[in-house]
Every structure is written in C-alpha cells, then in structure tokens.
XYZ file of C-alpha atoms in Angstrom:
758
model
C 386.951 72.502 209.535
C 388.099 71.088 212.898
C 387.598 73.861 215.839
C 390.858 74.901 217.403
C 391.844 73.177 220.578
C 391.218 75.136 223.743
C 393.949 76.901 225.444
C 395.118 74.971 228.537
C 395.381 78.230 230.624
C 392.139 79.582 229.727
C 390.511 76.163 230.036
C 391.939 75.940 233.611
C 390.426 79.327 234.832
C 387.117 78.527 233.015
C 387.122 75.163 235.245
C 388.046 77.342 238.295
C 385.067 79.377 237.643
C 382.838 76.506 237.251
C 383.918 74.680 240.271
C 383.295 77.956 242.252
C 379.897 77.960 240.531
C 379.248 74.455 241.619
C 380.149 75.118 245.269
C 377.535 77.738 245.352
C 374.913 75.386 243.520
C 375.463 72.554 246.038
C 372.615 72.423 248.637
C 373.805 72.638 252.123
C 372.864 70.054 254.789
C 370.750 72.685 256.686
C 368.927 73.838 253.513
C 368.063 70.014 252.921
C 366.940 69.597 256.507
C 364.641 72.574 255.964
C 363.293 70.967 252.766
C 362.684 67.870 254.711
C 360.678 69.846 257.416
C 358.385 71.274 254.780
C 357.807 67.542 253.008
C 356.846 66.298 256.690
C 354.689 69.264 257.202
C 352.806 68.930 253.947
C 352.611 65.262 254.679
C 350.714 65.809 258.046
C 348.412 68.180 256.392
C 347.416 65.668 253.726
C 346.675 63.218 255.936
C 344.605 65.519 258.281
C 342.548 67.183 255.926
C 341.698 64.312 253.126
C 339.320 61.917 253.948
C 340.620 58.671 255.666
C 338.965 56.320 253.712
C 341.212 57.522 250.739
C 344.369 56.436 252.561
C 345.801 59.856 251.701
C 349.896 60.302 251.736
C 352.318 62.685 250.122
C 355.857 62.083 248.639
C 358.337 64.293 247.249
C 359.735 63.401 243.577
C 361.490 65.291 240.989
C 364.962 67.101 241.446
C 364.900 66.832 245.287
C 364.207 63.136 245.522
C 367.002 62.689 242.693
C 369.631 64.583 244.663
C 370.112 67.056 241.891
C 368.055 70.158 243.106
C 369.655 73.612 243.404
C 369.388 75.982 246.267
C 366.147 77.688 244.722
C 364.620 74.741 243.010
C 361.272 74.038 243.951
C 359.541 71.056 245.853
C 357.482 68.734 243.674
C 354.804 66.984 245.833
C 352.555 63.941 244.563
C 349.400 63.145 246.486
C 349.004 59.408 247.017
C 345.927 57.391 248.034
C 343.787 54.379 246.901
C 340.251 53.066 247.646
C 338.869 49.531 247.008
C 338.070 48.843 243.380
C 334.835 47.317 244.127
C 333.078 46.018 247.271
C 333.915 42.341 248.528
C 331.940 39.828 246.829
C 331.727 37.433 249.852
C 333.348 36.432 252.991
C 335.579 33.939 251.444
C 336.465 35.870 248.262
C 339.942 37.866 248.328
C 339.867 41.650 248.393
C 339.898 43.183 244.884
C 342.977 45.105 244.105
C 342.883 48.842 245.093
C 342.328 51.710 242.797
C 344.908 54.144 242.739
C 344.317 57.963 242.774
C 345.938 58.574 239.224
C 343.002 55.790 237.815
C 340.172 58.248 238.931
C 338.534 60.449 236.511
C 340.150 63.806 235.818
C 337.266 65.711 237.275
C 337.510 63.689 240.738
C 341.376 64.317 240.811
C 340.695 68.113 240.259
C 338.286 68.132 243.076
C 340.802 66.391 245.259
C 343.268 68.931 244.737
C 340.790 71.763 245.014
C 340.316 70.387 248.655
C 343.729 70.497 249.344
C 344.224 73.707 247.949
C 341.220 75.216 250.229
C 343.178 73.728 253.050
C 346.430 75.173 252.357
C 344.975 78.551 252.172
C 343.073 78.138 255.308
C 345.738 77.107 257.641
C 348.002 79.958 256.394
C 350.762 77.690 255.226
C 351.263 79.439 251.868
C 352.092 83.043 251.188
C 349.080 84.455 249.363
C 346.761 82.224 247.174
C 347.284 79.137 245.554
C 347.672 78.788 241.902
C 345.151 76.425 240.624
C 346.266 74.800 237.071
C 343.328 72.336 236.637
C 343.048 72.514 232.734
C 346.710 71.205 232.014
C 347.622 67.734 230.934
C 348.531 66.934 234.591
C 346.532 69.193 236.898
C 348.789 70.921 239.297
C 348.681 73.289 242.345
C 351.368 76.127 242.891
C 352.002 77.720 245.835
C 354.760 79.463 248.003
C 355.629 78.081 251.513
C 355.044 81.243 254.022
C 357.817 80.071 256.370
C 360.781 79.260 253.957
C 359.641 80.745 250.740
C 360.197 77.677 248.820
C 357.844 77.058 245.747
C 355.893 73.958 246.064
C 353.915 72.071 243.284
C 351.299 69.479 244.185
C 349.812 66.867 241.773
C 348.310 63.516 241.629
C 350.763 60.789 242.190
C 351.376 58.469 238.986
C 353.407 55.349 239.295
C 356.178 57.094 236.971
C 357.024 60.181 239.748
C 358.796 58.253 241.990
C 360.434 56.144 239.528
C 362.070 58.408 237.114
C 363.416 60.301 240.064
C 365.269 57.239 241.440
C 366.453 56.350 238.012
C 367.784 59.741 237.578
C 369.579 59.497 240.889
C 370.957 56.094 239.793
C 372.452 57.689 236.565
C 374.137 60.363 239.098
C 375.621 57.446 241.091
C 377.393 56.129 237.955
C 379.595 59.225 237.230
C 379.555 62.334 239.269
C 379.918 64.326 236.089
C 376.277 63.900 235.472
C 375.167 65.657 238.470
C 377.564 68.549 237.959
C 376.820 68.832 234.204
C 373.109 68.772 234.800
C 373.365 71.598 237.611
C 375.384 73.910 235.142
C 372.941 72.996 232.119
C 370.032 73.827 234.479
C 371.498 76.968 235.624
C 372.381 78.072 232.221
C 368.866 77.433 230.856
C 367.076 79.252 233.536
C 369.368 82.425 232.942
C 368.203 82.604 229.381
C 364.757 81.465 229.880
C 364.945 78.040 228.239
C 363.333 76.225 231.499
C 359.689 76.923 231.487
C 357.723 74.466 229.638
C 354.376 76.707 230.087
C 356.194 79.574 227.828
C 356.888 76.901 225.160
C 360.666 76.039 226.395
C 362.054 72.931 227.850
C 361.329 71.001 231.146
C 363.625 70.090 233.720
C 363.311 66.292 232.654
C 364.218 67.023 228.978
C 367.140 68.850 230.163
C 368.250 65.965 232.126
C 367.734 63.622 229.382
C 369.684 65.669 227.044
C 372.518 65.601 229.637
C 372.566 62.030 230.099
C 372.070 61.388 226.246
C 375.272 63.539 225.630
C 377.382 61.385 227.952
C 376.057 58.230 226.240
C 377.018 58.917 222.858
C 378.483 62.399 222.529
C 381.807 61.180 224.290
C 384.221 58.649 223.720
C 384.570 56.750 225.782
C 381.209 57.059 227.297
C 380.445 58.169 230.641
C 377.225 56.595 231.109
C 375.372 53.351 229.407
C 372.102 53.088 227.669
C 369.104 52.912 229.934
C 368.122 49.554 228.564
C 371.597 48.063 230.102
C 370.050 48.971 233.683
C 366.818 47.200 233.241
C 367.295 44.441 230.652
C 369.757 41.347 230.364
C 369.999 41.605 226.818
C 368.861 44.070 224.101
C 365.133 44.319 223.603
C 363.715 44.471 220.103
C 362.673 48.096 218.806
C 359.097 47.515 218.775
C 359.185 45.707 222.552
C 357.037 48.004 224.893
C 358.886 50.168 227.267
C 358.489 50.063 231.239
C 355.391 52.374 231.218
C 353.916 50.905 228.147
C 353.468 47.506 229.475
C 349.914 46.451 231.352
C 349.438 46.514 234.769
C 352.186 48.967 235.634
C 352.029 49.692 239.505
C 354.075 51.354 241.912
C 355.188 48.192 243.399
C 356.129 46.688 240.158
C 358.260 49.959 239.398
C 359.905 49.361 242.860
C 360.915 45.877 241.857
C 362.346 47.232 238.539
C 364.482 49.707 240.702
C 366.001 47.016 242.326
C 366.994 45.346 239.043
C 368.269 48.586 237.886
C 370.485 49.111 240.997
C 371.892 45.283 240.347
C 372.262 46.510 236.670
C 374.370 49.636 237.905
C 376.620 47.565 239.845
C 377.183 45.318 236.879
C 378.085 47.968 234.709
C 380.589 49.536 236.991
C 382.271 46.323 237.348
C 382.209 45.932 233.380
C 383.702 49.686 232.783
C 386.599 48.857 235.373
C 387.537 45.805 233.679
C 387.204 47.203 229.969
C 388.746 50.840 230.682
C 391.944 49.579 232.403
C 392.600 53.033 233.875
C 391.698 54.804 230.375
C 388.400 56.331 231.770
C 387.258 59.761 229.865
C 389.400 62.496 231.760
C 387.616 65.336 230.411
C 386.812 68.343 232.542
C 383.737 70.156 233.326
C 384.466 72.996 230.985
C 385.367 70.666 228.184
C 382.128 68.691 228.768
C 380.000 71.779 228.702
C 381.577 72.783 225.532
C 381.033 69.670 224.023
C 377.718 69.500 225.245
C 376.507 72.947 223.556
C 378.253 71.723 220.184
C 376.600 68.632 220.292
C 373.062 69.647 221.104
C 373.255 73.109 219.255
C 373.919 71.303 215.979
C 370.814 69.268 216.180
C 368.652 71.602 217.500
C 369.244 74.170 214.322
C 368.521 71.022 212.221
C 365.413 70.312 214.067
C 364.432 73.907 213.697
C 365.160 73.816 210.167
C 362.540 71.232 209.652
C 364.375 67.865 210.164
C 361.857 65.262 211.425
C 361.922 61.878 212.751
C 365.393 62.009 214.666
C 365.011 61.292 218.261
C 367.471 61.509 220.946
C 366.728 58.297 222.903
C 368.750 57.847 226.234
C 366.996 54.243 226.097
C 369.192 53.167 223.420
C 371.787 55.860 223.884
C 372.001 56.870 220.316
C 369.910 58.678 217.782
C 366.802 56.817 216.352
C 364.892 57.354 213.249
C 361.536 57.151 214.252
C 358.608 59.954 213.570
C 355.917 60.774 215.877
C 353.007 60.221 213.624
C 350.603 63.338 212.967
C 352.353 65.312 215.449
C 355.257 66.919 213.642
C 357.313 67.871 216.846
C 359.940 70.322 216.327
C 362.316 68.874 218.966
C 362.448 65.191 219.354
C 363.582 63.935 222.987
C 362.159 60.421 223.600
C 361.197 59.367 227.138
C 363.194 56.453 227.629
C 360.486 54.548 229.582
C 357.593 55.508 227.163
C 358.532 55.375 223.754
C 355.379 57.374 222.480
C 356.034 60.449 224.877
C 358.024 63.252 223.552
C 359.354 65.154 226.588
C 359.930 68.080 224.470
C 356.655 68.532 223.018
C 355.864 71.872 224.792
C 358.462 73.485 222.344
C 355.640 72.904 219.364
C 355.234 71.530 216.204
C 355.925 72.175 212.524
C 352.212 72.195 211.789
C 351.857 75.530 213.846
C 354.016 78.466 213.591
C 352.960 79.751 217.318
C 356.182 78.615 218.757
C 358.313 79.273 215.715
C 360.521 81.803 217.219
C 361.005 80.118 220.577
C 362.330 76.894 218.798
C 364.780 79.175 216.938
C 365.524 80.996 220.146
C 366.508 77.845 221.957
C 368.748 76.659 219.172
C 370.377 79.816 218.796
C 371.035 80.035 222.550
C 372.809 76.796 222.472
C 374.813 77.174 219.460
C 375.652 80.874 220.642
C 376.979 79.330 223.934
C 379.499 77.292 222.005
C 380.667 80.071 219.946
C 381.178 82.142 223.110
C 383.075 79.495 225.112
C 385.503 78.815 222.080
C 386.066 82.274 221.545
C 386.905 82.722 225.263
C 389.243 79.677 225.301
C 390.878 80.708 221.978
C 394.562 82.206 222.968
C 394.733 83.538 219.432
C 391.915 85.943 220.283
C 394.442 88.612 221.269
C 392.492 89.598 224.533
C 392.962 89.292 227.950
C 392.426 85.940 228.968
C 390.550 86.831 232.359
C 388.271 89.525 230.634
C 387.445 87.130 227.921
C 386.450 84.063 230.054
C 384.579 86.570 232.713
C 382.392 87.819 229.690
C 381.596 84.479 228.178
C 380.877 82.824 231.833
C 378.576 85.893 232.689
C 376.480 85.669 229.525
C 376.090 81.834 230.239
C 375.000 81.903 233.517
C 373.575 85.089 234.363
C 374.288 88.036 237.179
C 373.787 86.078 240.052
C 376.699 83.550 239.005
C 379.054 86.753 239.022
C 377.782 88.903 241.824
C 376.763 86.534 244.482
C 379.466 84.005 243.947
C 381.374 83.630 247.422
C 384.519 82.529 245.873
C 385.245 84.246 242.393
C 388.639 83.169 241.200
C 391.051 86.228 241.676
C 391.697 86.864 237.835
C 387.983 86.906 237.170
C 387.596 89.170 240.411
C 390.249 91.522 238.951
C 388.787 91.439 235.509
C 385.471 92.587 237.110
C 386.982 95.459 239.154
C 388.713 96.646 235.951
C 385.220 96.410 233.713
C 383.361 97.999 236.322
C 386.001 100.418 238.325
C 383.242 102.067 240.339
C 382.770 100.127 243.466
C 379.653 101.718 244.430
C 378.422 100.387 240.738
C 379.616 96.927 241.764
C 377.747 97.241 245.120
C 374.555 98.504 243.130
C 374.686 95.335 240.889
C 375.105 93.014 244.006
C 372.250 94.919 245.712
C 369.619 94.570 242.979
C 370.453 90.774 242.733
C 369.981 90.317 246.312
C 366.604 92.281 246.201
C 365.555 90.065 243.587
C 366.360 86.872 245.761
C 368.594 85.869 243.019
C 368.221 86.967 239.514
C 368.229 83.473 238.363
C 365.044 82.381 239.651
C 363.408 85.512 237.918
C 365.106 85.111 234.676
C 363.931 81.541 234.317
C 360.207 83.099 233.540
C 361.666 85.697 230.838
C 360.068 83.722 227.963
C 356.572 84.258 229.618
C 356.897 87.886 228.521
C 356.818 86.901 224.799
C 354.664 83.728 224.787
C 351.302 83.163 226.257
C 351.880 81.169 229.471
C 349.541 78.460 231.540
C 351.268 79.259 234.661
C 349.897 82.826 235.274
C 353.367 84.521 235.546
C 352.497 86.926 232.747
C 349.300 88.151 234.405
C 350.715 88.782 237.847
C 352.133 92.427 237.642
C 354.725 91.546 240.433
C 356.217 88.781 238.805
C 356.387 90.486 235.689
C 358.329 93.626 237.395
C 360.539 91.063 238.738
C 361.338 89.712 235.554
C 361.780 93.033 234.019
C 364.278 93.977 236.652
C 366.204 90.945 236.466
C 366.560 91.419 232.662
C 367.591 94.995 232.906
C 370.303 94.034 235.367
C 371.555 91.067 233.117
C 371.628 93.614 230.182
C 373.696 96.246 232.328
C 376.196 93.770 233.335
C 376.969 92.309 229.945
C 377.410 95.490 228.532
C 379.719 96.410 231.103
C 381.803 93.600 230.287
C 382.222 94.474 226.816
C 379.490 93.173 224.707
C 377.859 96.545 224.322
C 374.106 94.973 224.343
C 374.945 93.116 221.040
C 374.070 89.951 222.426
C 370.531 89.019 223.426
C 369.884 87.513 226.954
C 366.334 86.546 226.689
C 363.475 85.450 223.902
C 362.378 89.203 223.689
C 365.740 90.470 222.915
C 366.136 87.706 220.364
C 362.834 88.358 218.953
C 363.570 92.253 218.652
C 366.736 91.353 216.668
C 365.119 89.125 214.473
C 362.547 91.796 213.415
C 365.077 94.385 212.838
C 366.894 92.215 210.568
C 363.767 91.013 208.750
C 362.888 94.845 208.269
C 366.319 95.489 206.915
C 366.115 92.458 204.618
C 362.758 93.791 203.460
C 364.307 97.273 202.845
C 366.946 95.625 200.858
C 364.524 93.448 198.904
C 362.558 96.467 197.852
C 365.525 98.238 196.662
C 366.913 95.212 194.744
C 363.435 94.920 193.109
C 363.334 98.695 192.161
C 366.811 98.067 190.612
C 365.956 94.776 188.883
C 369.155 92.756 190.201
C 368.197 88.952 190.370
C 371.213 88.123 192.305
C 370.591 90.646 195.184
C 366.926 89.918 195.255
C 367.494 86.270 196.105
C 369.898 87.033 198.640
C 367.395 89.544 200.142
C 364.498 86.821 200.149
C 366.882 84.400 201.839
C 367.261 86.896 204.702
C 363.864 87.342 205.122
C 363.346 83.733 206.287
C 362.908 83.778 209.913
C 361.289 80.873 211.918
C 361.180 77.187 212.293
C 359.709 75.986 208.857
C 362.446 75.345 206.513
C 362.767 77.439 203.096
C 360.031 76.802 200.686
C 361.283 74.321 198.000
C 360.752 73.937 194.147
C 357.755 71.557 194.907
C 355.771 70.957 198.269
C 355.665 67.451 199.424
C 351.868 66.358 199.662
C 351.109 67.207 203.257
C 352.396 70.678 202.839
C 350.292 71.143 199.754
C 347.433 70.048 201.613
C 348.012 72.568 204.369
C 348.382 75.351 201.885
C 344.881 74.542 200.269
C 343.424 74.422 203.756
C 344.855 77.905 204.605
C 343.710 79.417 201.184
C 341.071 82.126 201.814
C 337.250 81.140 201.533
C 334.408 82.908 200.841
C 332.332 84.413 203.710
C 329.497 81.917 203.156
C 331.979 78.853 203.262
C 333.537 80.351 206.473
C 330.215 80.305 208.232
C 329.193 76.881 207.213
C 331.194 74.770 210.073
C 329.604 77.243 212.374
C 326.064 76.404 211.185
C 326.929 72.707 211.097
C 328.063 73.034 214.816
C 324.683 74.113 215.865
C 322.620 71.914 213.365
C 320.614 68.676 213.816
C 320.538 65.545 212.129
C 322.267 62.241 212.260
C 321.721 58.824 213.946
C 321.701 58.532 217.867
C 322.203 61.114 220.243
C 324.813 63.857 219.807
C 327.772 63.605 221.680
C 329.052 66.726 223.690
C 332.333 67.136 221.608
C 331.176 65.835 218.324
C 329.684 68.339 215.551
C 326.344 67.168 214.065
C 325.695 67.489 210.023
C 322.913 69.788 209.067
C 322.062 73.221 210.120
C 320.970 76.627 208.946
C 318.252 79.042 209.551
C 315.430 76.572 209.643
C 317.367 74.470 212.293
C 317.953 77.396 214.593
C 314.030 78.241 214.587
C 313.493 74.256 215.205
C 315.876 74.541 218.136
C 314.137 77.697 219.687
C 310.871 75.854 219.437
C 312.166 72.824 220.827
C 313.758 74.753 223.889
C 310.706 76.495 224.376
C 308.725 73.109 224.745
C 311.433 71.782 227.240
C 310.809 74.748 229.476
C 307.203 74.479 229.356
C 307.293 70.877 230.112
C 309.574 71.342 233.088
C 307.560 74.151 234.516
C 304.893 71.862 234.489
C 306.639 69.300 236.591
C 305.876 68.966 240.500
C 308.384 71.272 242.456
C 308.914 73.250 239.274
C 306.376 76.395 239.371
C 306.613 78.454 236.451
C 308.375 81.509 238.429
C 311.558 80.222 239.128
C 312.821 76.671 239.498
C 313.522 75.551 235.830
C 316.893 74.131 235.541
C 319.723 75.363 233.411
C 321.054 73.457 230.398
C 324.599 72.014 230.623
C 326.114 73.575 227.314
C 327.736 70.690 224.838
C 331.384 70.285 225.048
C 331.678 72.398 228.343
C 333.553 70.495 231.191
C 333.167 66.661 231.374
C 329.371 66.591 230.930
C 329.763 67.205 227.346
C 331.228 63.810 226.989
C 328.245 61.803 227.873
C 325.325 61.773 225.240
C 321.769 60.845 226.023
C 320.257 57.705 225.259
C 317.594 59.312 222.983
C 317.543 59.008 219.176
C 318.527 61.524 216.623
C 318.254 65.348 217.001
C 320.810 68.167 218.104
C 322.471 68.590 221.579
C 319.875 70.355 223.933
C 322.504 72.236 225.386
C 323.538 73.913 222.254
C 319.818 74.377 221.346
C 318.968 76.094 224.453
C 321.883 78.456 224.101
C 320.779 79.248 220.570
C 317.256 80.011 222.135
C 315.867 83.215 222.450
C 313.536 81.950 225.463
C 315.031 83.230 228.606
C 315.795 80.735 231.366
C 314.902 81.248 234.954
C 317.874 81.221 237.522
C 318.944 77.835 239.128
C 317.055 77.305 242.448
C 319.133 77.820 245.675
C 320.604 74.872 247.471
C 317.986 75.120 250.437
C 315.222 75.672 248.302
C 316.271 72.395 246.454
C 316.887 70.412 249.406
C 313.302 71.536 250.715
C 311.705 70.311 247.567
C 313.415 67.256 247.754
C 311.433 65.847 250.846
C 308.314 65.255 248.468
C 310.232 62.744 246.182
C 311.902 65.477 244.130
C 311.359 66.200 240.616
C 311.071 63.462 237.655
C 312.226 63.743 234.189
C 309.502 64.369 231.653
C 310.504 60.829 229.943
C 311.357 58.167 232.451
C 312.789 56.153 229.192
C 315.764 58.497 229.412
C 318.498 56.704 231.057
C 320.091 58.629 233.792
C 323.894 59.579 233.020
C 326.586 60.055 235.249
C 327.985 63.813 235.459
C 331.436 64.960 237.083
C 332.222 61.996 239.503
C 328.790 60.982 240.704
C 325.995 63.581 240.120
C 323.240 62.563 237.741
C 321.942 63.927 234.650
C 318.359 63.115 233.175
C 317.772 63.130 229.675
C 314.760 64.739 228.293
C 313.438 62.683 225.438
C 311.443 63.984 222.658
C 313.365 67.373 222.415
C 316.876 66.593 221.076
C 318.127 64.131 223.919
C 320.335 66.675 225.882
C 321.190 66.145 229.635
C 318.841 68.288 232.194
C 318.574 67.647 235.692
C 316.677 70.004 238.220
C 318.474 70.812 241.709
C 315.548 69.198 243.552
C 316.094 65.938 241.659
C 319.816 66.103 242.464
C 319.518 66.584 246.132
C 316.811 63.658 246.209
C 319.118 61.146 244.514
C 321.895 62.497 246.671
C 319.996 62.021 249.758
C 319.031 58.357 248.580
C 322.763 57.695 248.213
C 323.407 58.809 251.662
C 325.436 61.907 251.161
C 328.939 63.010 250.022
C 331.947 60.776 250.847
C 334.301 63.275 250.958
C 332.422 66.569 250.240
C 331.138 69.139 252.501
C 327.452 67.719 252.576
C 324.542 70.087 252.546
C 323.118 68.982 249.076
C 326.332 68.898 247.118
C 327.095 66.182 244.771
C 329.669 63.535 246.014
C 333.295 64.799 244.990
C 334.901 61.136 245.465
C 333.295 58.084 246.822
C 334.735 55.471 249.470
C 334.175 52.477 247.017
C 334.229 52.567 243.272
C 331.769 50.883 241.484
C 333.273 50.060 238.084
C 335.903 52.712 238.339
C 337.630 54.407 235.302
C 338.756 52.734 231.831
C 342.359 52.221 232.919
C 341.058 50.513 236.066
C 338.780 48.345 234.158
C 341.789 47.221 231.938
C 344.011 46.716 234.732
C 341.661 44.475 236.780
C 340.269 42.666 233.585
C 336.890 44.156 233.419
C 334.823 45.212 230.527
C 336.541 48.041 228.941
C 333.378 49.634 227.901
C 332.639 53.374 227.260
C 332.860 55.597 230.405
C 329.185 56.435 230.813
C 328.245 52.530 230.658
C 330.909 51.715 233.337
C 329.864 54.098 235.926
C 326.573 53.113 237.316
C 324.501 55.594 239.326
C 324.293 55.307 242.947
C 320.614 55.247 243.120
C 320.385 52.096 240.929
C 322.442 50.359 243.567
C 319.870 51.415 246.207
C-alpha cells in the first residue's frame, strides 16, 4: 500500500525547522579560521619534534577538508613523511623512489605516533593526556586541543586520506542538497548514538556513502551520478580493479585522478543541464530526508534479518549482488574506491551475535524515523500540526536542535511553550544542554554504555557521566512533548525494551505450553526471536549446520586438547609465533621445563652473564610483532611458550646502564652461532638459541653492542635504546618491495640486520 502524501502545510513547517537547524550547523568563517590556526599549530609541532630526515609534515583530512564538518566536529590529522627506499647505487644512478610512512611496519608507525603523543603532552597543547589507540586496524591518537577544546585525531597518512575527502567535496559541489542532507543525517545519527564505529555502529564515511547512494538511485531523476562516471571515460567491467586496488598507488597518482574527476564533474553538469531542460528534481530537504529514512530503513531491516550479498555501491550507483566471502557482514556498504572494503564492517557479522542488538537498533531507528516523520506530516492524524512536527523533530535530532536553536520557527516555539509551560523548566533544560557543551556530542557516545568500545569512553567516569546526563535530558524533553517515554532514544533504552518484550513473550509461551494451545505457542515463539539472525528454517544450510556442530558441548578432555596442542612441540621447521604446533600433553610440558632450565644454565655460563642476575627474558610467542618471526633452527616448540610453562624462575632483565657497561667487552654471544639473527620491532635483533627448541632470545648486552655497532638510534632517544625508525630503509616493507619491483620475500628475509651491513 502506497503511503499517504505529506500535507503541504506540515511539510513547509518541517522544512522551516530543517532550514533553521542547518543555519545552526553551518560553520561560521570565524570558527573555520580557528580550525585553520589549530592545523597550522600542529603542523609546526610535527615539523619541529620529528626527525628532519623523515621529511615530516601534517595535513588535515576528513569532514573539515571536504567542507562537510559541523561546529562540534573533530579535526582529523594525517602525519606525512618519507625516507629513501635504499641508498644510492652510484653517482650516475637515479635516486630510488621514496618510501612513504604508510609503507613502514606497523610497529615503526606506532613508535612515531608515540613520539608525537609525548611531544603533545610535553608542550601542553592538549587537555589532559593523549589517548593512544595503537592496537586498532589504523593506529590513532585522540586528544583535545587545550585552547580551543577541539577534538583532534592523529594517524599515519595513507594515500586515500586526502583523496576521499576531495572526492566527497566534489560530490557536494554537484548538488548542494548532498552537503545539507549529509549534515542532517550526521546530526540525526549522533543524537541516537549511531555514529561511533568503536561501539559497533557506523562511521562518518559510511553515512556519507549512504547519503550519496540514496541520491544516486533512490531518487528520480537522480541528484548525483555514479562515481565511476567522474573517473572513467566508459563503464569499466565488474572485475576491473578500483582506484585503490591498482598497483603503484601513490599520492601523486591520486592527485592526477582528482584532476580527471574535476573534468568529469564539469562534463556531468553540462550533460545534466542538457537532458533535464528545466526538469531537475525539485524535492525539498524534508522530502529527501523522509525518502532517505524509508530507502535505507527497508534495506537495513533486510540486512538485519539475514540478507547477504546485497551491497550499496556508490561506485555503480545501484545495488550490487556480491558476497564478501567468508566474512558474512550484517551491513554491506562498499567503498567506491576499493571493492573489497566494507566500510560498515564495524557493525559486525552474522557469524557472531556480539553486535546483533546493535544492528537491529540501527535498522529500528532508521525505520522509526520514517514512521515518525510520516505521522507528523499526515494531516489526517487529528493532532495539532505544530505539536506533531515539534515532537518528531525533537526525537530525530535531540535536545540541542530544540533548546539551542537561535531561530526556532514561531509555530514550533509556541508548541514548545505549550508543552513546557513552566519557563523555569525550559531555562533549566537549556542550561543543562549548555553545561554539556551541546548534548549531541555526548549523545554520539551513548552506544558505548552498552557495547564494549575501543575508544576508552566507557572507562572514563567523566565521559560516562556526561553521556548519562545528556540521555536524561533527552528523555525528559521527549516525555514533555507527549511521548511519555514510549520511544527509546538510545541503544540502552532499545535493549531494555527488547528484553521486556522477550520476557513477556516467554511468559506467554509458558502459559500456552501449559494450556497446550498450538497456535498460541507458535505465536509466542515468534515473538521471542530477537537479534540479527533469521528465524530457524526447516532445514539449516550446510554452513549453519557446521556452526551448530562446532557449538555443540564437548567433554572436558576434548576442550583441554587445543590448549595442550598450543603448548606442544613437534612439526617440521621452527615454530612460528602465531601458529599452533601439533603434539602436546604432560610429557611435553616436562620436556619444555627441562629445555628451559638448560637454556638458562647455558646463558648463565656466557661472558657478561653471571649466574646471579643478567639472564635475558624470553619473548613470549604471539606477543607483539616478535612472535611473527620464527627462528632458523629445526623442529621443536617455541622457546617463549616453553619458558613460560617452565617452573624455573628467571632473573630480572638487566638495567640499561649495566648492559651498556657490559657491551664494552664485545657483548655476549649466542650459544649457537648458527642461529641467524632475526629482526625485531623495527631494527632490534633477536638471536636464536639452537638445540633448545629454537625460540628467539637476546641479552641486553648484545642488544647494546649491536646497537653501538649500528651507530645509534636514528630518531630515538639514544642511551642504549633500539632504533625506532631509520633514516635509510634497507629493503623496506612488503608493500614497498612490491611497489619498487623488489623480491616479495617474507618480512624476516627482507629486513637485514644493520650489523651485517657493517
């Protein structure tokens, strides 16, 4: 059944409210000047504190560079730099192409970010401490600028950072309604806690792609073209690699593509002007927002119910049927420049029910937003137009959109005064919102109170209290406008309501089971179904049958077996840090303890290793990046795991000064010279001890001796520390090897220890 058309008068009133909100969301020239000042200040800091041989720099990307930022949006910074990929081969040879920071090893990138975080704290440029999120897929630093209170994110520059921002800016230049609708959608998502990828919801890039996708294929005539029309002369094949999948992608190559996209945008505008002949899409913002909620809400509900393989592809400007392989993602939003990247992967997969409630909540909020808007725009509802529009508007965009709006339309202001007749109560609401600095910023983190996050917000009592205060203000405002608290405003409210409904359905199920009514029993079972997984069919598909078998209870002895295999020995070759060797059992544990004791005794007999206090510690398998490098010795368990399972106590690590003193005599030597030294953490060395299982060990004295032979740290603080990042890269990373035509050998063979060069 086709929904009723919106009432023109109510639609005009809703448009007036959206225009007033957009005026408040539009950054002023003064605020943009402040942001540019922060960018210049941070760029000067990076150039000053990082080593000059890295050619460091800083550039802004994200919504600020795209011109789509909100007054409270954070600043995204990318640290740039490069080093020579290899020393010159001769005076007549051309210099090798540079190796950019994103091609460094993850550990070296983290070291550089740690140095930057220390400098930010030492200079007092940030409020409090810098939050270091170095374990994420993209390591990032989060801080708050002390003078302007702007949130700042720092990461290592990647070629696509500036490219994506410029392409998004180009889309906004094709039709102003893209930027306006994006700002409204982002404010709506922040008000309901849907814009926090660390909490299992959507990131800003995914929201921008959804808005562009709706304007490409959800409207007739379309407001935006498929992205490929801006970059390609003719439609590419489905299997053709995208922009970021092509070999040799560099920042310079992407800048040339941006020039082509600008030319393509001009050609599209000319083509649209000729074809439309005055018949362009005349829809207003309220109509587009209503269509967006209906368009995306239906597909999100299908994704949540178990539909797979249907992608929202802004590259093609249409739905594309293509699964993601083994990853059964709940939401599928394709990156237009990388066909194998799902920008909505943070929502989770159907293989795990960890984010099942979050996916259902996102779909529910989107569908409910359409329902609330349609009810407010329906003249047959019988209610007051201004009151209906104000209630829907307040629930969509949160308290700040009502209480801090400088120019609220007169009918809505009258409806607010009628709903909250006490002027002191209205002033109290406004004061509470002002004390929060705008409730929207706090509401954007509301999902972290339910889901475990990686951004540290749920572990900060002050942030948690701000979020709870903002939610309480939101609930009071919604209740005062006539909803009576029946509409959830956050993931926590939605989860509580789902649990109540499940409990009620369970009670009905028990009652129907006691009465023996088959029809009522089936209805109650249907109401119990909550989450993203579809209702159980008559026959599970094969992959679901395998999951059910894997989840079946196992005896205690069978559950212990994988752990024993992880500690066990056997197998061919050295044990890699992240692999599990076969074998195991009590016999192996006794052998491991014996081997560990023998290793400790052998190391104690080495020069500069008296029995009382300088035996090195083992590097545990699979911890950090050290676990990725296996020793060259044959067969046996990982020595790190063996030492950790041993009952023999190990002496503490020697202090740096003691190790440096011992290095004057040449340093300690490994027990077996045949064990090749291995690279560890961006330049330090590990020496394998053969005949004991082949795990990596290195004394502090040997580290300092080899470090002194290498000429000291090229960017560290000296004093016996291992080099954090070097001025010239010998071999580079795997990406650098492939890019410059080198041998794509394993990482531990590409990085040659500095001592061998000397």
